[in-house]
Amino acid sequence: MEIFGIPTQALFGQLLIGLINGSFYALLSLGLAVIFGLLNIINFTHGAQYMMGAFCAYFLLTKLGIGYWWALAVTPLAVGIIGMVIERLMLARLYKLDHLYGLLLTFGLALIIQGLFRNEYGTSGIPYALPQELAGGHNLGFMFLPNYRAWVILASIVVCLATWFMIEKTRLGAYLRAATENPQLVQAFGINVPRMITLTYGFGVALAAFAGVMAAPIYQVNPLMGADLIIVVFAVVVIGGMGSIMGSIVTGFALGLIEGLTKVFYPEASNTVIFIIMAIVLMIKPAGLFGTQR
Amino acid sequence: MPETALLSVADLNAWYGESHILHGAQFEVRRGEVVTLLGRNGVGKTTTLKAIMGMVARREGSIRFDGTQLVALPSDRIARLGVAFCPEERGIFASLDVRENLLLPPVVRAGGLSLAQVFDLFPNLKERLASQGTKLSGGEQQMLAIGRILRTGARLLLLDEPTEGLAPVIVQQIGRTISRLKAEGFTILLVEQNFRFASRVADRHYVMESGRVVDMIPNSELESNLEKVHEYLGV
Ligand SMILES: Nc1ncnc2c1ncn2[C@@H]1O[C@H](COP(=O)(O)OP(=O)(O)OP(=O)(O)O)[C@@H](O)[C@H]1O
Ligand SMILES: [Mg+2]
């Protein structure tokens, strides 16, 4: 079978890869958007925190014999707590200063964390086995769908939508949205805003760590896995617009798909297509597709 | 007149960064009173309310509320003691609908108004619950800004120019609301430029000049002091 002269197996295979990449783009840009919304900080440590998620799963397995599923639950908590400590000890001191300081601090932290892991583990990547329950796959007729990949896409969509729901539709989310607009007034209503900021940063970091655990069986565990990915994710964020929750989810998945399609139809551009789109969006709508000027 | 002070402010100094705005302000509000702060633009009325609420960068002196010293507390703790603030710019959240705006301030103690009572005071709000907060008219936004702090159980309300820029019928409605709240036992510290309005709702008036309270005029003596008041307010 062929579509536009392309074998369907190849077409859907690339679309699947696109969706997988899109799942990670969406999870990571969502975490960045949540953090940026309340803290006004572009969290450059995000890629390193994603990598820490993968390593945490690896340590849990090799040092404590704790497998994938428990790692998926424990890792976001553990790395999220590390994030909250970073927020309390360092980021919290910068809120009164220019944004640039937060950016520099998180960028420096990313370099330090990645450097430490690289010294210890090199750059060749450590395999992390698929969870047994998700080995194998299904033949859908037009393509073969590995179970683990289906799981990653599903889990990412569920987590993204749950996060969206929590922020846009619940009382807790109303506090968060209100504090994004006017933290001082929300605090004057009796909400402990500094604590909310710490928890929000922890949550954004936990999303990155969750993505890291899911990535481990696909991309291996590698000190630089976050550094490579985060550059694309920042382009995704620029395209979607900083701070919009649904915007970052939709843009993440859409750009993964576009990247996949480009691999099929014009492979030469597949590594650059996201940056080309970014340049075009910046020319037409500098605040991003879903963003508002602030 | 009830004699105990619910709020007593003494030697209050406040700063925004390097600029020293309040220079030893002193006044008190008794339980169940409606008291206004009058004064020209920029004398520090808003800053006084924000200093009570813990919303200025730095403050010194004494702010006693119901026996508790507020001057070192963060604003969320002050709110939880039963003080509520309605800002001059109203502070309606654009990313929240009217219902969410109304329900945002948490209930800090028993005895606040129920939602039904808030709608009874401000029927307009009930019709607009699903609208975006900032899509309301100026008057409705003011009702929302007042309505949402009535639910919390706070006994001391700090209202910053609630009639500013509003049509006369709405000003009247706000005036009736304040009288009703007083009858229900709320204590209100009101900042006003419109001293005609102030004279209809308040028991006493404090006059501020450059960061200090310079005079106190009981409402009953307002008429006989009109000339002085006009001079204070520069009208
Ligand atoms: N955030 C701020 N940073 C620095 N200075 C400020 C700030 N807010 C107010 N000021 C200054 O503090 C002084 C007092 O301001 P404040 O808002 O308390 O006056 P006001 O009496 O409420 O005036 P108005 O009647 O215009 O509302 C003014 O000189 C003002 O310029
Ligand atoms: Mg003012």
Coordinates of C-alpha atoms and ligand atoms in Angstrom, one line a residue:
Chain A
M1 CA 0.0 0.0 0.0
E2 CA 1.2 3.5 -0.8
I3 CA 0.0 7.1 -0.1
F4 CA 1.5 9.9 -2.2
G5 CA 4.0 7.3 -3.5
I6 CA 5.2 6.6 0.1
P7 CA 4.7 3.1 1.6
T8 CA 2.2 3.3 4.4
Q9 CA 4.4 1.4 6.8
A10 CA 7.0 4.1 6.4
L11 CA 4.6 6.9 6.6
F12 CA 2.8 5.7 9.7
G13 CA 6.1 4.6 11.2
Q14 CA 7.4 8.2 11.0
L15 CA 4.1 9.6 12.2
L16 CA 4.4 7.3 15.2
I17 CA 7.9 8.6 15.9
G18 CA 6.6 12.1 15.5
L19 CA 3.9 11.4 18.0
I20 CA 6.4 10.0 20.5
N21 CA 8.7 13.0 20.1
G22 CA 5.6 15.2 20.4
S23 CA 4.7 13.5 23.7
F24 CA 8.0 14.5 25.2
Y25 CA 7.8 18.0 23.6
A26 CA 4.4 18.4 25.1
L27 CA 5.3 17.2 28.6
L28 CA 8.4 19.3 28.8
S29 CA 7.0 22.5 27.3
L30 CA 4.0 22.1 29.6
G31 CA 6.3 22.0 32.6
L32 CA 8.1 25.1 31.3
A33 CA 4.8 26.9 30.8
V34 CA 3.5 26.1 34.3
I35 CA 6.8 27.3 35.8
F36 CA 7.0 30.4 33.7
G37 CA 3.4 31.4 34.4
L38 CA 3.8 31.7 38.1
L39 CA 7.6 32.2 38.6
N40 CA 8.3 34.3 35.6
I41 CA 11.5 32.2 35.2
I42 CA 12.5 30.4 32.1
N43 CA 13.7 27.2 33.6
F44 CA 16.8 26.2 31.7
T45 CA 17.4 23.4 34.1
H46 CA 14.4 21.6 32.7
G47 CA 16.5 19.4 30.3
A48 CA 18.8 18.4 33.2
Q49 CA 15.8 17.6 35.3
Y50 CA 14.4 15.4 32.6
M51 CA 17.8 13.6 32.5
M52 CA 17.7 13.3 36.3
G53 CA 14.4 11.6 35.9
A54 CA 15.9 8.9 33.6
F55 CA 18.9 8.5 35.9
C56 CA 16.6 8.3 39.0
A57 CA 14.8 5.4 37.3
Y58 CA 18.1 3.7 36.5
F59 CA 19.4 4.1 40.1
L60 CA 16.2 2.8 41.5
L61 CA 16.5 -0.3 39.4
T62 CA 20.2 -1.0 39.8
K63 CA 20.7 0.1 43.4
L64 CA 17.3 -0.8 45.0
G65 CA 15.8 -3.3 42.5
I66 CA 12.8 -1.0 42.0
G67 CA 11.3 -1.5 38.6
Y68 CA 9.7 0.8 35.9
W69 CA 6.3 1.2 37.4
W70 CA 7.4 2.2 40.8
A71 CA 10.0 4.4 39.3
L72 CA 7.3 6.2 37.3
A73 CA 5.6 7.1 40.6
V74 CA 8.7 7.7 42.8
T75 CA 10.9 9.6 40.4
P76 CA 8.7 12.6 39.8
L77 CA 8.4 12.9 43.6
A78 CA 12.1 12.6 44.3
V79 CA 13.3 14.9 41.5
G80 CA 10.4 17.3 42.2
I81 CA 11.6 17.6 45.8
I82 CA 15.1 18.3 44.6
G83 CA 13.5 21.0 42.4
M84 CA 11.7 22.5 45.4
V85 CA 15.0 22.7 47.4
I86 CA 16.6 24.5 44.5
E87 CA 13.7 26.9 44.4
R88 CA 13.8 27.6 48.1
L89 CA 17.6 27.9 48.4
M90 CA 18.3 29.7 45.1
L91 CA 15.5 30.8 42.8
A92 CA 13.5 32.4 45.6
R93 CA 16.3 34.9 46.1
L94 CA 16.1 36.2 42.5
Y95 CA 12.4 37.1 42.2
K96 CA 13.0 40.7 42.9
L97 CA 15.6 41.0 40.2
D98 CA 15.5 41.0 36.4
H99 CA 14.3 37.8 34.7
L100 CA 17.8 37.4 33.3
Y101 CA 19.1 36.3 36.6
G102 CA 16.8 33.4 36.9
L103 CA 17.7 32.4 33.4
L104 CA 21.4 32.6 34.1
L105 CA 21.0 30.6 37.3
T106 CA 19.0 27.8 35.8
F107 CA 21.3 27.7 32.8
G108 CA 24.3 27.4 35.0
L109 CA 22.7 24.8 37.2
A110 CA 21.9 22.8 34.0
L111 CA 25.6 22.9 33.0
I112 CA 26.8 21.8 36.5
I113 CA 24.3 19.0 36.8
Q114 CA 25.0 17.7 33.3
G115 CA 28.7 18.0 33.8
L116 CA 28.6 16.0 37.0
F117 CA 26.6 13.2 35.4
R118 CA 28.9 13.2 32.3
N119 CA 32.0 12.9 34.5
E120 CA 30.5 9.9 36.2
Y121 CA 28.7 8.1 33.4
G122 CA 30.3 9.3 30.1
T123 CA 28.1 10.0 27.1
S124 CA 27.5 6.6 25.5
G125 CA 24.2 6.0 27.1
I126 CA 23.0 3.2 29.4
P127 CA 20.2 0.9 28.3
Y128 CA 17.1 0.7 30.4
A129 CA 14.9 -2.3 29.7
L130 CA 11.3 -2.1 28.6
P131 CA 8.8 -3.0 31.3
Q132 CA 7.9 -6.6 30.6
E133 CA 4.2 -5.9 30.6
L134 CA 4.7 -3.6 27.6
A135 CA 7.0 -5.7 25.5
G136 CA 5.9 -6.7 22.0
G137 CA 3.3 -4.9 20.0
H138 CA 0.3 -5.1 17.8
N139 CA 0.0 -5.3 14.1
L140 CA -2.7 -2.8 13.1
G141 CA -2.6 -3.8 9.4
F142 CA -1.2 -0.5 8.1
M143 CA 1.6 -0.5 10.7
F144 CA 3.2 -2.3 13.6
L145 CA 2.6 -0.5 16.9
P146 CA 4.9 -1.4 19.7
N147 CA 3.0 -1.5 23.0
Y148 CA 5.5 0.7 24.9
R149 CA 5.2 3.5 22.4
A150 CA 1.4 3.4 22.5
W151 CA 1.7 3.6 26.3
V152 CA 4.0 6.7 26.2
I153 CA 1.6 8.5 23.9
L154 CA -1.4 7.6 26.0
A155 CA 0.3 8.4 29.3
S156 CA 1.6 11.8 28.0
I157 CA -1.9 12.8 26.7
V158 CA -3.5 11.8 30.0
V159 CA -1.0 13.6 32.1
C160 CA -1.1 16.7 29.9
L161 CA -4.9 16.9 29.9
A162 CA -5.1 16.2 33.7
T163 CA -2.7 19.1 34.2
W164 CA -4.7 21.3 31.9
F165 CA -7.9 20.3 33.8
M166 CA -6.3 21.0 37.2
I167 CA -5.1 24.5 36.2
E168 CA -8.1 25.6 34.2
K169 CA -11.1 24.0 35.9
T170 CA -10.3 23.5 39.6
R171 CA -10.2 25.8 42.6
L172 CA -6.5 25.1 43.1
G173 CA -6.0 26.1 39.5
A174 CA -8.0 29.3 40.1
Y175 CA -5.5 30.2 42.8
L176 CA -2.6 29.5 40.4
R177 CA -4.1 31.5 37.6
A178 CA -4.9 34.4 39.9
A179 CA -1.4 34.3 41.5
T180 CA 0.0 34.4 38.0
E181 CA -1.8 37.7 37.4
N182 CA -1.4 39.4 40.8
P183 CA 0.5 37.3 43.5
Q184 CA 0.4 40.1 46.0
L185 CA -3.4 40.4 46.0
V186 CA -3.8 36.6 46.2
Q187 CA -1.6 36.5 49.2
A188 CA -3.6 39.3 50.8
F189 CA -6.7 37.0 50.5
G190 CA -5.0 34.6 52.8
I191 CA -3.1 32.2 50.4
N192 CA 0.4 31.3 51.2
V193 CA 1.8 32.3 47.8
P194 CA 5.5 31.6 48.4
R195 CA 4.6 28.0 49.3
M196 CA 2.4 27.8 46.2
I197 CA 5.4 29.0 44.1
T198 CA 7.6 26.3 45.6
L199 CA 5.0 23.6 44.9
T200 CA 4.4 24.8 41.4
Y201 CA 8.1 24.7 40.6
G202 CA 8.3 21.2 42.1
F203 CA 5.3 20.2 39.9
G204 CA 6.9 21.5 36.7
V205 CA 10.1 19.7 37.6
A206 CA 8.2 16.5 38.4
L207 CA 6.6 16.6 34.9
A208 CA 10.1 16.7 33.4
A209 CA 11.2 13.8 35.6
F210 CA 8.2 11.8 34.6
A211 CA 9.0 12.4 30.9
G212 CA 12.6 11.3 31.7
V213 CA 11.4 7.9 33.1
M214 CA 9.2 7.3 30.1
A215 CA 12.1 8.2 27.8
A216 CA 14.6 5.8 29.4
P217 CA 13.5 2.6 27.6
I218 CA 13.3 4.4 24.3
Y219 CA 16.3 6.8 24.2
Q220 CA 18.5 5.1 26.9
V221 CA 19.8 6.9 29.9
N222 CA 22.3 9.5 28.9
P223 CA 23.7 12.6 30.7
L224 CA 23.2 14.7 27.6
M225 CA 19.7 13.4 26.7
G226 CA 18.1 16.6 28.1
A227 CA 20.6 19.0 26.6
D228 CA 19.8 17.8 23.1
L229 CA 16.0 17.7 23.6
I230 CA 15.6 21.0 25.5
I231 CA 16.8 23.0 22.6
V232 CA 14.0 21.7 20.4
V233 CA 11.6 22.1 23.3
F234 CA 12.5 25.8 23.7
A235 CA 11.7 26.3 20.0
V236 CA 8.4 24.6 20.6
V237 CA 7.8 26.9 23.5
V238 CA 8.6 30.0 21.4
I239 CA 6.2 28.8 18.7
G240 CA 3.4 28.0 21.1
G241 CA 3.9 31.1 23.2
M242 CA 5.1 31.2 26.8
G243 CA 2.7 30.6 29.6
S244 CA -0.3 29.1 27.7
I245 CA -1.2 25.7 29.1
M246 CA -3.3 24.2 26.2
G247 CA -1.0 26.1 23.8
S248 CA 2.1 24.2 24.9
I249 CA 0.3 20.8 24.8
V250 CA -1.1 21.3 21.3
T251 CA 2.1 22.8 19.9
G252 CA 4.2 20.0 21.4
F253 CA 2.2 17.2 19.7
A254 CA 1.7 19.2 16.5
L255 CA 5.4 19.9 16.0
G256 CA 6.3 16.3 16.7
L257 CA 3.9 15.2 14.0
I258 CA 5.2 17.9 11.6
E259 CA 8.7 16.8 12.2
G260 CA 7.7 13.2 11.5
L261 CA 6.0 14.1 8.3
T262 CA 9.0 16.1 7.2
K263 CA 11.1 13.0 7.6
V264 CA 8.9 11.3 5.1
F265 CA 8.5 13.9 2.5
Y266 CA 11.7 16.0 2.8
P267 CA 14.1 14.2 5.1
E268 CA 16.8 16.8 4.5
A269 CA 14.8 19.4 6.5
S270 CA 13.7 17.1 9.3
N271 CA 16.2 18.4 11.8
T272 CA 15.6 22.0 11.0
V273 CA 11.9 22.2 10.3
I274 CA 10.9 23.2 13.9
F275 CA 13.5 26.1 13.8
I276 CA 12.2 27.2 10.4
I277 CA 8.6 27.3 11.8
M278 CA 9.9 29.1 14.8
A279 CA 11.5 31.8 12.6
I280 CA 8.3 32.2 10.6
V281 CA 6.1 32.4 13.8
L282 CA 8.5 35.0 15.3
M283 CA 8.1 37.2 12.2
I284 CA 4.3 37.0 12.1
K285 CA 3.3 36.6 15.8
P286 CA 6.3 37.3 18.1
A287 CA 4.4 36.3 21.2
G288 CA 3.8 32.8 19.8
L289 CA 0.7 31.2 18.4
F290 CA -1.1 30.9 21.8
G291 CA 0.8 33.6 23.7
T292 CA -0.1 37.0 24.8
Q293 CA 2.3 39.9 25.0
R294 CA 3.4 40.7 28.5
Chain B
M1 CA -20.8 54.4 70.3
P2 CA -18.9 51.2 71.0
E3 CA -15.7 52.0 72.8
T4 CA -13.1 49.3 72.1
A5 CA -10.8 49.8 69.1
L6 CA -10.8 46.9 66.7
L7 CA -7.9 48.4 64.8
S8 CA -5.4 50.8 66.3
V9 CA -2.5 52.2 64.3
A10 CA 0.3 54.1 65.9
D11 CA 3.5 55.6 64.6
L12 CA 3.1 53.8 61.3
N13 CA 5.9 54.2 58.8
A14 CA 6.0 52.6 55.4
W15 CA 8.4 52.5 52.5
Y16 CA 8.3 51.5 48.8
G17 CA 11.9 50.6 48.1
E18 CA 13.8 53.8 49.1
S19 CA 10.8 56.1 49.2
H20 CA 9.5 56.7 52.6
I21 CA 5.7 57.2 52.2
L22 CA 4.1 57.0 55.7
H23 CA 5.6 59.1 58.5
G24 CA 4.1 58.1 61.7
A25 CA 0.4 57.7 60.8
Q26 CA -1.9 57.3 63.9
F27 CA -5.6 56.5 64.1
E28 CA -8.1 53.9 65.3
V29 CA -11.2 52.2 64.2
R30 CA -13.7 50.9 66.8
R31 CA -15.7 47.8 66.5
G32 CA -18.7 48.3 64.2
E33 CA -17.6 51.7 63.0
V34 CA -17.3 53.0 59.5
V35 CA -14.3 55.4 59.3
T36 CA -12.9 57.1 56.3
L37 CA -9.4 58.3 55.4
L38 CA -9.7 61.5 53.4
G39 CA -6.9 63.4 51.8
R40 CA -5.5 64.7 48.5
N41 CA -4.0 62.5 45.8
G42 CA -0.7 60.9 46.8
V43 CA -0.9 61.6 50.6
G44 CA -0.7 57.9 51.4
K45 CA -4.2 56.7 51.9
T46 CA -3.8 53.6 49.7
T47 CA -0.4 53.0 51.3
T48 CA -2.0 53.1 54.7
L49 CA -4.4 50.3 53.8
K50 CA -1.7 48.3 52.1
A51 CA 0.6 48.7 55.2
I52 CA -2.2 47.4 57.4
M53 CA -2.6 44.5 55.0
G54 CA 1.1 43.8 54.9
M55 CA 1.4 44.7 51.2
V56 CA 4.2 47.2 51.3
A57 CA 7.9 46.4 51.1
R58 CA 8.7 47.6 54.6
R59 CA 6.7 49.0 57.5
E60 CA 7.4 50.0 61.1
G61 CA 5.3 51.1 64.1
S62 CA 2.3 49.4 65.6
I63 CA -0.8 48.0 63.9
R64 CA -3.0 46.2 66.5
F65 CA -6.0 44.3 65.2
D66 CA -8.2 42.7 67.8
G67 CA -5.3 42.4 70.2
T68 CA -2.8 41.0 67.6
Q69 CA 0.2 42.9 66.4
L70 CA 0.2 42.8 62.6
V71 CA 3.3 44.8 61.8
A72 CA 5.6 41.8 61.4
L73 CA 3.1 39.4 59.8
P74 CA 2.9 38.4 56.1
S75 CA -0.3 39.4 54.4
D76 CA -1.7 35.9 54.2
R77 CA -1.6 35.6 57.9
I78 CA -3.2 39.0 58.3
A79 CA -6.0 37.9 56.0
R80 CA -6.5 34.8 58.1
L81 CA -7.0 36.9 61.2
G82 CA -10.1 38.4 59.6
V83 CA -8.9 41.5 57.7
A84 CA -10.0 41.9 54.0
F85 CA -8.8 44.3 51.4
C86 CA -10.6 45.7 48.3
P87 CA -8.0 47.4 46.2
E88 CA -8.5 50.8 44.4
E89 CA -7.9 49.1 41.0
R90 CA -10.4 46.4 42.0
G91 CA -8.1 43.5 41.3
I92 CA -10.5 41.4 39.2
F93 CA -8.7 38.5 37.6
A94 CA -9.0 38.3 33.9
S95 CA -8.1 34.6 33.7
L96 CA -11.0 33.8 36.1
D97 CA -14.7 33.9 35.4
V98 CA -17.0 35.8 37.7
R99 CA -17.8 32.7 39.8
E100 CA -14.1 31.9 40.3
N101 CA -13.4 35.5 41.2
L102 CA -16.2 35.5 43.7
L103 CA -15.1 32.2 45.3
L104 CA -11.3 33.0 45.2
P105 CA -10.7 34.4 48.7
P106 CA -10.9 31.5 51.1
V107 CA -13.2 31.6 54.0
V108 CA -11.0 32.4 57.0
R109 CA -13.6 32.2 59.8
A110 CA -17.3 31.6 60.3
G111 CA -19.8 34.4 60.1
G112 CA -19.3 35.6 56.5
L113 CA -22.1 36.2 54.1
S114 CA -23.5 33.3 52.1
L115 CA -23.4 33.4 48.4
A116 CA -27.2 34.0 48.4
Q117 CA -26.7 37.0 50.6
V118 CA -24.0 38.4 48.3
F119 CA -26.4 38.0 45.4
D120 CA -29.0 39.7 47.4
L121 CA -26.7 42.7 47.8
F122 CA -25.5 42.6 44.2
P123 CA -28.1 40.9 42.0
N124 CA -26.2 41.8 38.8
L125 CA -23.4 39.3 39.7
K126 CA -25.8 36.4 39.7
E127 CA -26.6 36.9 36.0
R128 CA -22.9 37.2 35.0
L129 CA -21.4 34.2 36.8
A130 CA -19.9 32.6 33.7
S131 CA -18.5 35.8 32.2
Q132 CA -14.8 36.6 32.2
G133 CA -14.2 38.7 35.3
T134 CA -12.8 41.7 33.4
K135 CA -15.7 41.7 30.9
L136 CA -18.0 43.2 33.6
S137 CA -18.8 46.9 33.6
G138 CA -16.8 49.1 36.1
G139 CA -19.7 49.1 38.5
E140 CA -20.2 45.3 38.3
Q141 CA -16.4 44.8 38.8
Q142 CA -16.6 46.9 42.0
M143 CA -19.5 44.8 43.2
L144 CA -17.6 41.7 42.5
A145 CA -14.5 43.1 44.3
I146 CA -16.6 43.9 47.4
G147 CA -18.8 40.8 47.2
R148 CA -15.9 38.4 47.2
I149 CA -14.5 39.6 50.5
L150 CA -17.8 39.5 52.3
R151 CA -17.9 35.7 52.1
T152 CA -14.7 35.2 53.9
G153 CA -15.8 36.0 57.4
A154 CA -13.5 38.9 57.7
R155 CA -14.7 41.5 60.3
L156 CA -12.6 44.4 59.2
L157 CA -13.0 45.6 55.6
L158 CA -10.5 47.9 54.0
L159 CA -12.2 49.5 51.0
D160 CA -10.1 51.7 48.7
E161 CA -12.2 54.3 46.8
P162 CA -15.1 52.0 46.0
T163 CA -17.0 54.7 44.3
E164 CA -14.2 56.0 42.0
G165 CA -15.3 56.5 38.5
L166 CA -18.8 55.0 38.9
A167 CA -22.2 56.3 37.8
P168 CA -24.4 57.9 40.5
V169 CA -26.9 55.1 40.8
I170 CA -24.1 52.6 41.4
V171 CA -22.5 55.0 44.0
Q172 CA -25.8 55.0 45.7
Q173 CA -26.0 51.2 45.6
I174 CA -22.5 50.9 47.1
G175 CA -23.6 53.5 49.8
R176 CA -26.6 51.3 50.7
T177 CA -24.4 48.3 50.8
I178 CA -22.0 49.9 53.2
S179 CA -24.8 50.9 55.5
R180 CA -26.2 47.4 55.4
L181 CA -22.8 45.9 56.2
K182 CA -22.4 48.3 59.1
A183 CA -25.8 47.2 60.4
E184 CA -24.6 43.6 60.1
G185 CA -21.7 44.4 62.4
F186 CA -18.9 44.8 59.9
T187 CA -16.2 47.3 60.7
I188 CA -15.1 49.3 57.7
L189 CA -12.1 51.5 57.0
L190 CA -12.9 53.4 53.8
V191 CA -10.7 55.5 51.6
E192 CA -12.6 58.2 49.8
Q193 CA -12.1 61.2 47.7
N194 CA -15.8 61.8 47.4
F195 CA -16.4 63.3 50.8
R196 CA -20.2 63.8 50.1
F197 CA -20.4 60.1 49.8
A198 CA -18.2 59.7 52.9
S199 CA -20.5 61.9 54.9
R200 CA -23.5 59.7 54.1
V201 CA -21.9 56.4 55.3
A202 CA -19.2 57.2 57.9
D203 CA -19.1 57.8 61.6
R204 CA -15.8 59.6 61.7
H205 CA -13.2 60.9 59.2
Y206 CA -9.5 61.0 59.4
V207 CA -7.6 63.5 57.3
M208 CA -4.2 62.6 55.9
E209 CA -1.5 64.9 54.7
S210 CA 1.9 63.7 53.4
G211 CA 2.0 60.4 55.2
R212 CA 0.5 61.6 58.5
V213 CA -3.0 61.7 60.0
V214 CA -3.5 65.4 60.7
D215 CA -7.1 65.7 61.8
M216 CA -10.1 63.7 63.0
I217 CA -13.6 65.0 62.3
P218 CA -16.7 63.2 63.7
N219 CA -19.4 63.0 61.0
S220 CA -21.7 65.1 63.1
E221 CA -19.3 68.0 62.9
L222 CA -18.5 67.7 59.2
E223 CA -21.0 70.3 58.2
S224 CA -19.6 72.9 60.6
N225 CA -16.1 72.2 59.4
L226 CA -16.8 72.3 55.6
E227 CA -14.3 75.1 55.0
K228 CA -11.5 73.3 56.7
V229 CA -12.3 70.0 54.9
H230 CA -12.3 71.8 51.5
E231 CA -8.9 73.2 52.4
Y232 CA -7.6 69.7 53.3
L233 CA -8.9 68.2 50.1
G234 CA -8.0 71.1 47.9
V235 CA -11.5 71.3 46.4
Ligands
LIG1 N1 4.5 51.0 44.3 C1 5.0 52.2 44.6 N2 6.3 52.4 44.5 C2 6.8 53.7 44.8 N3 6.0 54.7 45.2 C3 4.7 54.5 45.3 C4 4.1 53.3 45.0 N4 2.8 53.4 45.2 C5 2.6 54.7 45.6 N5 3.7 55.3 45.6 C6 3.9 56.7 46.0 O1 3.4 56.8 47.4 C7 2.7 58.0 47.6 C8 1.4 57.7 48.2 O2 0.6 56.9 47.4 P1 -0.8 56.4 47.7 O3 -1.2 55.5 46.6 O4 -0.8 55.8 49.1 O5 -1.6 57.7 47.7 P2 -3.2 57.9 47.8 O6 -3.4 58.8 49.0 O7 -3.9 56.6 47.8 O8 -3.5 58.7 46.5 P3 -4.8 58.6 45.5 O9 -5.8 59.4 46.0 O10 -4.2 59.1 44.2 O11 -5.1 57.2 45.4 C9 2.6 58.7 46.2 O12 3.6 59.7 46.2 C10 2.9 57.7 45.3 O13 3.6 58.2 44.1
MG2 MG -5.1 55.6 46.5

